[in-house]
C-alpha positions as CSV (number, residue, x, y, z in Angstrom):
1,M,144.5,170.0,86.4
2,D,146.2,169.6,89.9
3,E,147.3,166.6,91.4
4,F,144.3,166.8,93.8
5,T,141.4,166.8,91.5
6,R,143.5,164.4,89.7
7,R,143.8,161.5,92.3
8,A,140.1,162.6,92.8
9,I,139.1,161.8,89.4
10,I,140.9,158.0,90.0
11,Q,139.6,157.1,92.9
12,A,136.3,158.3,91.8
13,G,136.9,155.9,88.6
14,L,138.0,153.2,90.5
15,A,135.8,153.5,93.1
16,A,133.1,150.5,91.9
17,V,136.8,148.5,91.3
18,G,137.8,148.2,94.8
19,T,133.6,147.2,95.9
20,A,133.9,144.6,93.7
21,A,137.1,142.7,94.2
22,T,138.1,143.7,98.0
23,P,135.9,140.9,99.1
24,R,137.1,138.0,97.0
25,I,140.9,139.5,97.5
26,A,140.2,139.0,101.2
27,M,138.9,135.4,100.8
28,G,142.0,134.2,98.8
29,Q,145.0,136.5,99.0
30,G,147.9,136.5,96.0
31,R,145.2,136.4,93.8
32,K,146.3,138.1,90.4
33,I,144.1,141.3,88.9
34,I,145.1,142.9,85.9
35,K,143.3,146.1,85.3
36,A,143.2,148.0,81.9
37,V,142.1,151.2,81.2
38,G,139.0,150.4,78.8
39,K,135.1,151.1,78.2
40,I,133.1,148.6,75.9
41,D,129.9,150.5,74.5
42,V,129.4,147.7,72.7
43,Y,129.6,143.7,73.5
44,D,128.5,141.7,70.3
45,P,131.5,141.9,67.7
46,V,129.3,141.4,64.7
47,V,127.2,144.7,65.8
48,G,130.0,146.7,67.2
49,T,133.5,147.4,65.3
50,S,135.9,149.5,68.2
51,Y,139.1,148.1,69.2
52,A,137.3,147.9,72.6
53,T,134.3,145.6,71.4
54,S,136.9,143.5,69.9
55,R,139.5,143.0,72.7
56,H,136.7,142.5,75.2
57,A,135.7,139.7,72.4
58,C,138.9,137.6,72.0
59,Q,139.0,137.3,75.8
60,V,135.7,135.6,76.2
61,Y,135.4,133.5,72.5
62,D,137.6,131.7,70.9
63,T,138.5,131.4,66.8
64,L,138.7,128.5,64.2
65,F,141.6,129.9,63.2
66,G,144.0,132.9,64.8
67,F,146.9,135.5,63.6
68,D,150.5,134.7,65.1
69,Q,152.6,137.7,65.6
70,Q,153.6,137.5,61.7
71,G,149.8,137.6,60.5
72,I,149.8,134.1,59.4
73,P,146.7,132.2,60.4
74,R,146.8,129.0,62.7
75,P,144.4,126.8,63.6
76,Q,143.2,127.3,66.9
77,M,139.4,125.9,67.7
78,V,140.3,123.5,64.7
79,G,142.3,120.6,65.3
80,K,143.1,119.3,61.3
81,Y,141.7,120.1,58.6
82,E,142.2,119.1,54.5
83,V,141.8,120.8,51.1
84,S,140.3,119.3,48.0
85,N,142.9,119.8,44.8
86,D,140.9,121.9,42.9
87,K,140.7,124.0,46.1
88,L,137.1,124.0,46.3
89,T,136.4,122.0,49.0
90,W,137.6,122.4,52.7
91,T,137.5,120.2,55.1
92,F,137.5,120.8,59.2
93,E,137.6,118.9,61.9
94,L,137.6,120.9,65.5
95,R,139.7,119.9,68.5
96,E,138.8,118.0,71.8
97,G,137.9,119.7,75.1
98,L,135.8,122.7,73.2
99,K,133.4,123.6,75.7
100,F,130.9,127.1,76.5
101,H,130.8,128.3,79.7
102,D,127.8,127.0,80.7
103,G,129.6,123.7,80.5
104,T,127.9,122.6,76.9
105,R,130.1,121.1,73.7
106,V,131.0,123.3,71.1
107,T,129.5,121.6,67.7
108,T,129.4,122.6,64.2
109,A,125.7,123.7,64.9
110,D,127.7,126.5,67.0
111,V,130.3,127.4,64.6
112,I,128.1,127.1,60.7
113,P,125.6,130.2,62.3
114,S,128.4,132.0,63.8
115,I,130.7,131.8,60.5
116,R,127.6,133.4,58.8
117,R,126.1,135.5,61.4
118,W,130.3,137.1,60.8
119,A,130.0,137.2,57.2
120,E,127.0,138.9,56.4
121,R,128.3,141.8,58.2
122,S,132.2,141.8,57.2
123,G,134.1,142.8,54.0
124,L,135.8,139.6,54.0
125,G,133.4,137.9,55.3
126,S,131.3,138.8,52.0
127,A,134.1,138.6,49.8
128,L,134.2,134.7,51.0
129,L,130.0,134.6,50.8
130,E,130.4,135.5,47.0
131,S,132.5,132.4,46.6
132,L,130.6,130.0,49.0
133,K,128.4,127.1,47.5
134,D,127.2,125.8,51.1
135,I,128.8,124.9,54.1
136,T,127.3,121.9,55.4
137,P,127.8,119.9,59.0
138,R,129.2,116.1,58.7
139,D,129.1,115.3,62.3
140,D,129.5,117.0,65.8
141,K,132.7,118.1,65.1
142,T,133.3,118.0,61.2
143,F,131.9,120.2,58.6
144,T,132.6,121.0,55.0
145,L,133.1,124.9,52.9
146,E,132.3,124.3,49.5
147,L,133.3,127.3,46.8
148,K,132.1,127.8,43.7
149,E,135.1,129.3,42.8
150,R,138.6,129.4,44.3
151,F,139.0,131.6,47.4
152,G,142.7,132.1,48.2
153,L,142.2,133.4,52.0
154,V,139.8,130.8,53.6
155,P,141.9,130.3,56.4
156,D,142.3,134.2,56.7
157,A,139.1,134.7,56.9
158,L,137.7,131.8,59.3
159,S,140.5,133.9,61.8
160,W,138.1,136.5,62.4
161,P,134.3,135.1,63.8
162,F,133.7,134.7,67.3
163,I,132.4,131.6,67.7
164,M,129.3,131.7,69.7
165,R,126.3,129.3,71.2
166,K,123.7,128.3,68.3
167,K,121.3,130.4,70.6
168,E,123.5,133.7,69.8
169,A,124.9,132.8,66.6
170,E,121.2,132.4,64.9
171,T,120.3,136.6,65.9
172,D,120.0,138.5,63.2
173,P,123.6,140.2,62.3
174,T,122.2,143.9,63.1
175,V,120.7,143.0,66.1
176,K,123.0,142.5,69.6
177,I,123.2,139.2,71.1
178,S,121.7,139.2,74.5
179,E,123.6,136.8,76.4
180,I,127.6,136.7,76.5
181,V,128.5,133.1,76.3
182,G,131.7,132.1,74.8
183,S,134.4,129.3,74.7
184,G,137.1,131.3,75.1
185,P,140.0,131.6,77.9
186,F,138.2,134.1,80.1
187,K,134.5,133.9,81.0
188,F,132.7,137.3,81.4
189,N,131.6,138.1,84.7
190,E,128.7,139.9,84.1
191,A,127.4,139.8,88.2
192,E,130.2,141.9,88.7
193,T,130.6,144.1,85.6
194,K,129.2,147.7,86.0
195,P,128.6,149.2,82.6
196,G,130.5,152.6,82.1
197,A,132.6,152.0,85.1
198,Q,134.3,148.3,84.7
199,Y,133.8,145.1,82.8
200,V,135.5,142.1,84.8
201,Y,136.7,138.9,83.3
202,D,137.4,135.4,85.3
203,R,140.1,132.8,84.1
204,N,138.2,130.1,82.6
205,P,139.7,127.0,84.3
206,D,137.9,124.5,81.9
207,Y,139.9,126.1,78.8
208,V,142.0,123.4,77.5
209,P,144.9,125.7,75.4
210,R,146.5,124.1,72.5
211,N,150.1,122.4,72.7
212,E,152.1,125.0,71.1
213,P,154.0,128.4,71.8
214,P,151.6,131.6,72.2
215,S,152.2,133.5,69.1
216,G,149.5,136.7,68.6
217,M,146.1,135.3,68.6
218,A,147.5,131.7,67.9
219,G,149.1,128.9,70.1
220,G,148.5,128.1,73.4
221,K,146.3,130.4,75.5
222,V,147.5,129.7,78.8
223,V,146.0,132.1,81.2
224,K,148.5,132.7,84.2
225,I,146.1,135.4,86.3
226,D,142.5,134.8,88.0
227,R,141.6,138.1,87.0
228,F,141.4,140.5,84.2
229,M,139.7,143.7,84.4
230,F,138.9,146.7,81.8
231,V,138.2,149.9,84.2
232,H,136.6,153.3,82.4
233,I,138.8,156.7,83.0
234,P,138.2,158.9,79.9
235,D,140.8,161.5,80.7
236,P,144.2,160.4,79.1
237,Q,146.6,162.1,81.6
238,T,145.0,161.1,84.4
239,A,144.5,157.0,83.3
240,V,148.4,157.7,82.9
241,S,148.7,159.1,86.5
242,A,146.6,155.7,87.6
243,V,149.0,153.3,85.8
244,Q,152.0,155.0,87.6
245,A,150.6,155.1,90.8
246,G,149.8,151.5,90.4
247,E,146.4,151.4,91.0
248,V,145.6,150.4,87.0
249,D,148.5,148.4,85.2
250,F,147.9,148.9,81.5
251,L,147.0,152.0,79.0
252,P,146.6,150.7,75.7
253,E,147.3,154.2,74.1
254,T,149.8,156.5,75.5
255,P,149.4,160.0,75.4
256,M,152.3,161.0,72.7
257,D,153.5,164.4,74.9
258,L,154.2,161.9,77.9
259,L,156.5,159.5,76.2
260,D,159.9,161.0,77.0
261,Q,158.8,161.5,80.5
262,L,157.7,158.3,81.3
263,S,160.3,156.7,79.8
264,K,162.2,158.2,82.8
265,D,159.8,156.1,85.1
266,E,161.3,152.9,86.5
267,N,157.7,151.7,87.4
268,V,156.4,151.9,84.2
269,K,157.4,150.7,80.9
270,L,156.2,151.5,77.1
271,E,156.3,148.5,74.4
272,A,154.2,148.8,70.8
273,L,152.0,145.7,70.7
274,Y,151.2,145.7,67.2
275,G,152.3,147.9,63.9
276,G,150.9,151.1,64.3
277,E,147.7,153.1,63.2
278,I,146.7,154.8,59.9
279,G,143.9,157.6,60.0
280,F,141.6,158.3,57.2
281,Y,138.3,160.4,56.6
282,R,135.3,158.6,55.8
283,F,133.2,160.6,52.9
284,N,129.5,160.0,52.6
285,F,128.6,159.3,49.5
286,L,125.2,159.4,49.3
287,Q,125.2,163.3,49.9
288,P,126.4,166.3,48.1
289,P,129.2,167.3,48.0
290,F,131.3,164.1,48.5
291,D,128.5,162.1,46.2
292,N,130.9,163.8,43.7
293,V,133.9,162.5,42.6
294,K,135.8,166.1,42.0
295,C,134.7,167.1,45.6
296,R,136.4,164.1,47.2
297,Q,139.4,164.5,45.1
298,A,139.4,168.3,46.3
299,V,140.2,166.8,50.0
300,L,143.2,165.1,48.5
301,H,144.9,168.1,47.4
302,L,143.7,169.8,50.6
303,V,145.0,167.3,53.4
304,D,148.5,168.2,54.7
305,Q,149.3,164.7,56.8
306,S,152.4,166.7,58.4
307,E,150.0,169.3,60.0
308,F,147.9,166.9,61.8
309,L,151.3,164.3,62.9
310,N,153.3,167.2,63.7
311,V,150.5,168.6,66.3
312,N,149.6,165.5,67.8
313,F,153.2,163.4,67.8
314,P,156.1,165.6,69.3
315,N,158.2,163.0,68.5
316,P,158.9,162.3,64.8
317,G,160.1,158.5,65.3
318,Y,156.4,157.8,66.0
319,Y,155.3,158.7,63.0
320,K,155.5,159.0,59.3
321,T,153.6,160.5,56.0
322,C,152.0,158.1,53.6
323,A,150.6,158.2,50.0
324,S,150.0,154.4,49.9
325,Y,146.4,153.7,49.9
326,F,147.5,150.0,51.7
327,A,149.8,152.1,54.3
328,C,153.2,152.0,54.2
329,G,156.1,149.6,55.6
330,T,153.5,146.7,54.4
331,A,153.5,143.8,51.7
332,M,151.1,146.0,49.4
333,E,152.2,149.3,49.6
334,N,153.3,150.6,46.2
335,D,153.7,154.6,44.2
336,A,150.9,154.1,41.8
337,N,148.6,157.3,41.6
338,T,150.6,159.4,44.3
339,A,151.7,162.7,41.9
340,W,148.9,164.6,43.8
341,F,150.4,163.3,47.5
342,R,153.8,165.3,46.0
343,D,151.6,168.3,45.4
344,A,149.6,168.4,48.5
345,P,148.4,170.7,50.2
346,N,147.4,172.8,47.0
347,V,144.7,174.8,48.3
348,D,144.1,176.3,44.6
349,K,143.8,173.0,42.4
350,A,141.2,172.1,45.4
351,K,139.3,175.1,45.0
352,Q,139.2,174.3,41.1
353,L,137.8,171.1,42.2
354,L,135.2,171.9,44.3
355,K,134.1,174.5,41.3
356,E,134.1,171.4,38.8
357,G,132.4,169.1,41.2
358,G,129.6,171.9,41.9
359,Y,129.7,172.8,45.4
360,D,127.5,175.5,46.2
361,G,128.4,176.9,49.6
362,R,126.1,174.6,51.2
363,P,127.3,173.5,55.1
364,V,129.4,170.6,55.2
365,V,129.0,168.4,58.4
366,I,132.4,166.8,60.1
367,L,131.3,164.4,62.8
368,Q,134.2,165.0,65.9
369,P,134.7,162.8,68.9
370,T,135.3,164.3,71.8
371,D,136.6,161.6,73.6
372,W,139.3,159.8,71.2
373,L,142.1,163.0,70.9
374,N,143.4,162.2,67.8
375,G,139.9,162.0,66.2
376,K,138.9,165.2,67.9
377,V,142.4,167.0,66.7
378,A,141.5,165.3,63.2
379,A,138.3,166.8,62.7
380,E,139.4,169.9,63.7
381,I,142.7,170.4,61.4
382,L,140.7,169.1,58.5
383,A,137.6,171.5,59.2
384,A,140.6,174.3,59.2
385,Q,141.9,172.8,55.7
386,L,138.3,172.6,54.3
387,R,137.4,176.5,55.0
388,R,140.9,177.6,53.6
389,A,139.1,176.1,49.7
390,G,136.3,178.3,51.0
391,V,134.1,175.5,52.3
392,N,131.1,176.2,54.9
393,V,131.9,173.8,57.6
394,Q,130.1,172.7,60.8
395,L,131.7,170.2,63.5
396,H,129.4,168.2,65.3
397,A,131.0,167.7,68.6
398,M,130.0,164.2,70.2
399,A,131.4,161.0,72.2
400,W,132.1,158.4,69.9
401,A,129.4,156.0,71.0
402,G,127.0,159.1,69.3
403,L,129.4,158.8,66.4
404,V,128.8,155.5,65.7
405,A,124.8,155.8,66.0
406,R,125.1,159.2,63.5
407,R,127.3,157.4,61.1
408,A,124.4,155.2,60.2
409,V,122.3,157.8,59.0
410,R,121.6,157.9,55.2
411,G,119.9,160.8,55.1
412,P,120.6,164.6,54.7
413,Q,122.2,166.9,57.2
414,D,118.4,168.4,58.5
415,Q,117.4,164.9,59.0
416,G,120.7,164.3,61.2
417,G,122.7,162.8,58.1
418,W,126.4,164.0,58.0
419,N,129.5,164.3,55.2
420,I,132.5,163.0,56.6
421,F,134.2,162.1,60.0
422,P,137.8,161.0,60.9
423,S,138.8,157.8,62.1
424,S,141.7,155.0,61.7
425,I,142.4,151.8,61.2
426,A,145.4,149.3,62.3
427,V,148.4,149.4,59.7
428,A,147.9,145.4,59.0
429,D,144.0,145.7,58.6
430,A,144.7,148.8,55.4
431,A,147.0,146.8,53.9
432,F,144.2,144.0,53.4
433,P,142.0,145.0,50.1
434,L,138.8,142.5,51.6
435,G,138.7,144.4,55.1
436,V,135.6,146.2,55.8
437,I,136.8,150.1,55.2
438,Q,137.6,148.7,51.3
439,Q,134.1,147.5,50.7
440,A,132.5,149.8,47.6
441,N,129.3,147.9,47.0
442,G,127.4,150.6,47.9
443,E,124.2,150.6,50.1
444,K,124.9,146.8,50.5
445,G,128.1,148.1,52.6
446,M,129.2,150.4,55.5
447,W,129.0,153.5,56.7
448,G,130.1,155.9,53.9
449,W,128.4,153.6,51.5
450,P,131.1,153.7,48.4
451,S,130.6,152.7,44.9
452,D,132.6,151.5,42.5
453,A,132.5,148.7,40.4
454,K,136.0,148.2,39.3
455,H,137.3,148.2,42.7
456,E,134.9,145.5,44.0
457,E,136.3,143.6,40.6
458,L,140.1,143.9,41.8
459,R,139.1,143.2,45.4
460,K,137.9,139.7,44.2
461,K,140.4,139.2,41.8
462,W,143.3,139.4,44.8
463,G,140.8,137.7,47.0
464,Q,141.2,134.7,44.2
465,S,144.7,134.6,44.4
466,D,146.9,132.5,46.3
467,A,150.4,134.1,44.7
468,M,151.9,137.2,46.5
469,D,153.6,138.7,43.0
470,E,149.9,138.3,41.4
471,R,148.2,139.9,44.8
472,K,151.0,142.9,44.4
473,K,150.3,143.3,40.9
474,I,146.5,143.5,41.6
475,A,147.1,146.0,44.4
476,R,149.1,148.3,42.3
477,E,146.0,148.4,40.2
478,M,143.3,149.0,43.0
479,Q,145.5,151.7,44.4
480,D,146.0,153.6,40.6
481,N,142.0,153.2,40.7
482,A,140.9,154.3,44.2
483,W,143.1,157.6,44.0
484,N,140.9,158.7,41.2
485,Y,137.3,157.5,42.9
486,V,138.8,158.5,46.3
487,L,137.2,155.9,48.9
488,Y,138.9,158.2,51.6
489,A,141.9,159.9,52.6
490,W,144.7,159.7,54.8
491,Y,145.4,162.2,57.6
492,G,148.8,160.5,58.6
493,Q,150.2,156.9,60.2
494,W,151.7,156.7,63.9
495,V,153.1,154.0,66.4
496,Q,151.6,154.7,69.6
497,P,153.2,152.7,72.1
498,S,151.2,151.2,75.1
499,L,151.8,152.0,79.3
500,M,152.3,149.4,81.6
501,R,153.3,148.5,84.9
502,A,157.1,147.4,85.1
503,N,156.0,144.0,86.7
504,I,153.6,143.3,83.9
505,K,155.1,140.4,81.9
506,G,154.7,138.5,78.6
507,M,152.5,140.8,76.5
508,L,151.8,139.1,73.0
509,K,152.2,141.4,69.8
510,S,149.8,141.2,67.7
511,P,149.3,141.7,63.8
512,S,146.3,144.1,64.5
513,G,145.0,146.8,67.1
514,Y,141.8,145.0,67.4
515,F,142.9,142.5,69.5
516,I,145.6,142.9,72.8
517,P,145.5,139.2,74.3
518,W,146.1,138.7,78.2
519,W,146.6,135.0,78.2
520,N,150.1,134.1,78.6
521,V,150.6,137.6,80.8
522,D,151.8,137.4,84.1
523,K,152.0,140.4,87.1
524,V,155.0,139.4,88.6
């Protein structure tokens, strides 16, 4: 792409931004506006599972607790709380000054249905519900969470649900909410948002931050800018050029082949804002051939993580191969049942397992995202690896939004179904056994619908424990079992730094890629 074409694309992508923002800038010189590259397909953080949806939600909504930079849950909307001696009764009191963007107070009538709606769709939430007796209000500010059995992750769990008004919180969790009204540090400006082009957020002047230093999603959320915007620029290299030109300020994931070049540009800087990603292939357990465990095991023996990593990440300082079910460099990392990894790729072993699993030459459909480079390459490489073992592969290319819709189809391929697709998750989330991708409760769970009773039993046991040594022991048992029934297969672990203008100051590091906070950030 030549420079003329690149600049034309940038200007086309930013045309709507200029139209919306210029009148306001003219009315008040010196307003601080930060523009980040991004596109939001789903606004509802209960229905949507993407990073973009969560990054939108953490600006608009607030949470009862918040994870600090080290991943420790700290009170956020909660002012104080207490726990009974038997740890079965938790009592929470909301702090003062909490108001929704429409001016109404946040009360327990909003909080309790927000927790319940989130829990219906979350892996951690469903684990909490299994141990839950009831959540009851004591008054407008105080509520009690009663457990049937101990659950060692109550503050962790309450760090995830975004608190909505009662009106939205009582919406069916499979149906998108129709209004976006939170109580967070930014207000969503729907009037100036143009879906597919720009998404606008204004500083909430009524937000009352905590009196603590900011850390990750915790502490005082002090907004230092007037407006934040996501701007959709689909081509990654065009987005990089836009940051270099100063037309946008921030790109969440930088193309890895440009890192060396960008490190020499004094107008921009590179920062790793969270602990990296790990890529995984998700199987459909309902349809052949991956309804058979032998065929899933065959993929473990075929995948060569180095093949993907070497193609996508030229600088080896940013990636690693990983055999741990809980990702590498995490508290739960271990080496149980990883002999297969040291032997991979082993095409002959994979062929043997496919034969034992009854693979009959039928087409295997891989969903390939076209607008996410890592996923696009991961799908192509997996297709080549499977073909080496004699698998009849069909790549179905589509935008990520289409993939999200397609992965919900449970039927066979001729009815719009699928067999496998690539995705990725933050390393911190991969290390958390109660996360949504680790559910193995069959058709009650998320896309792929894996089922394994032992895995579910160990997840529950892990969640009930509040001792790190015991959790590590249980995690080792989980990994030993998980690499036998093969819930998913890793294709590599990496860190992909963000690119930003050099005058952006105060970016907070987050324990998870789901959140990039825009409070505490200044444009100098």
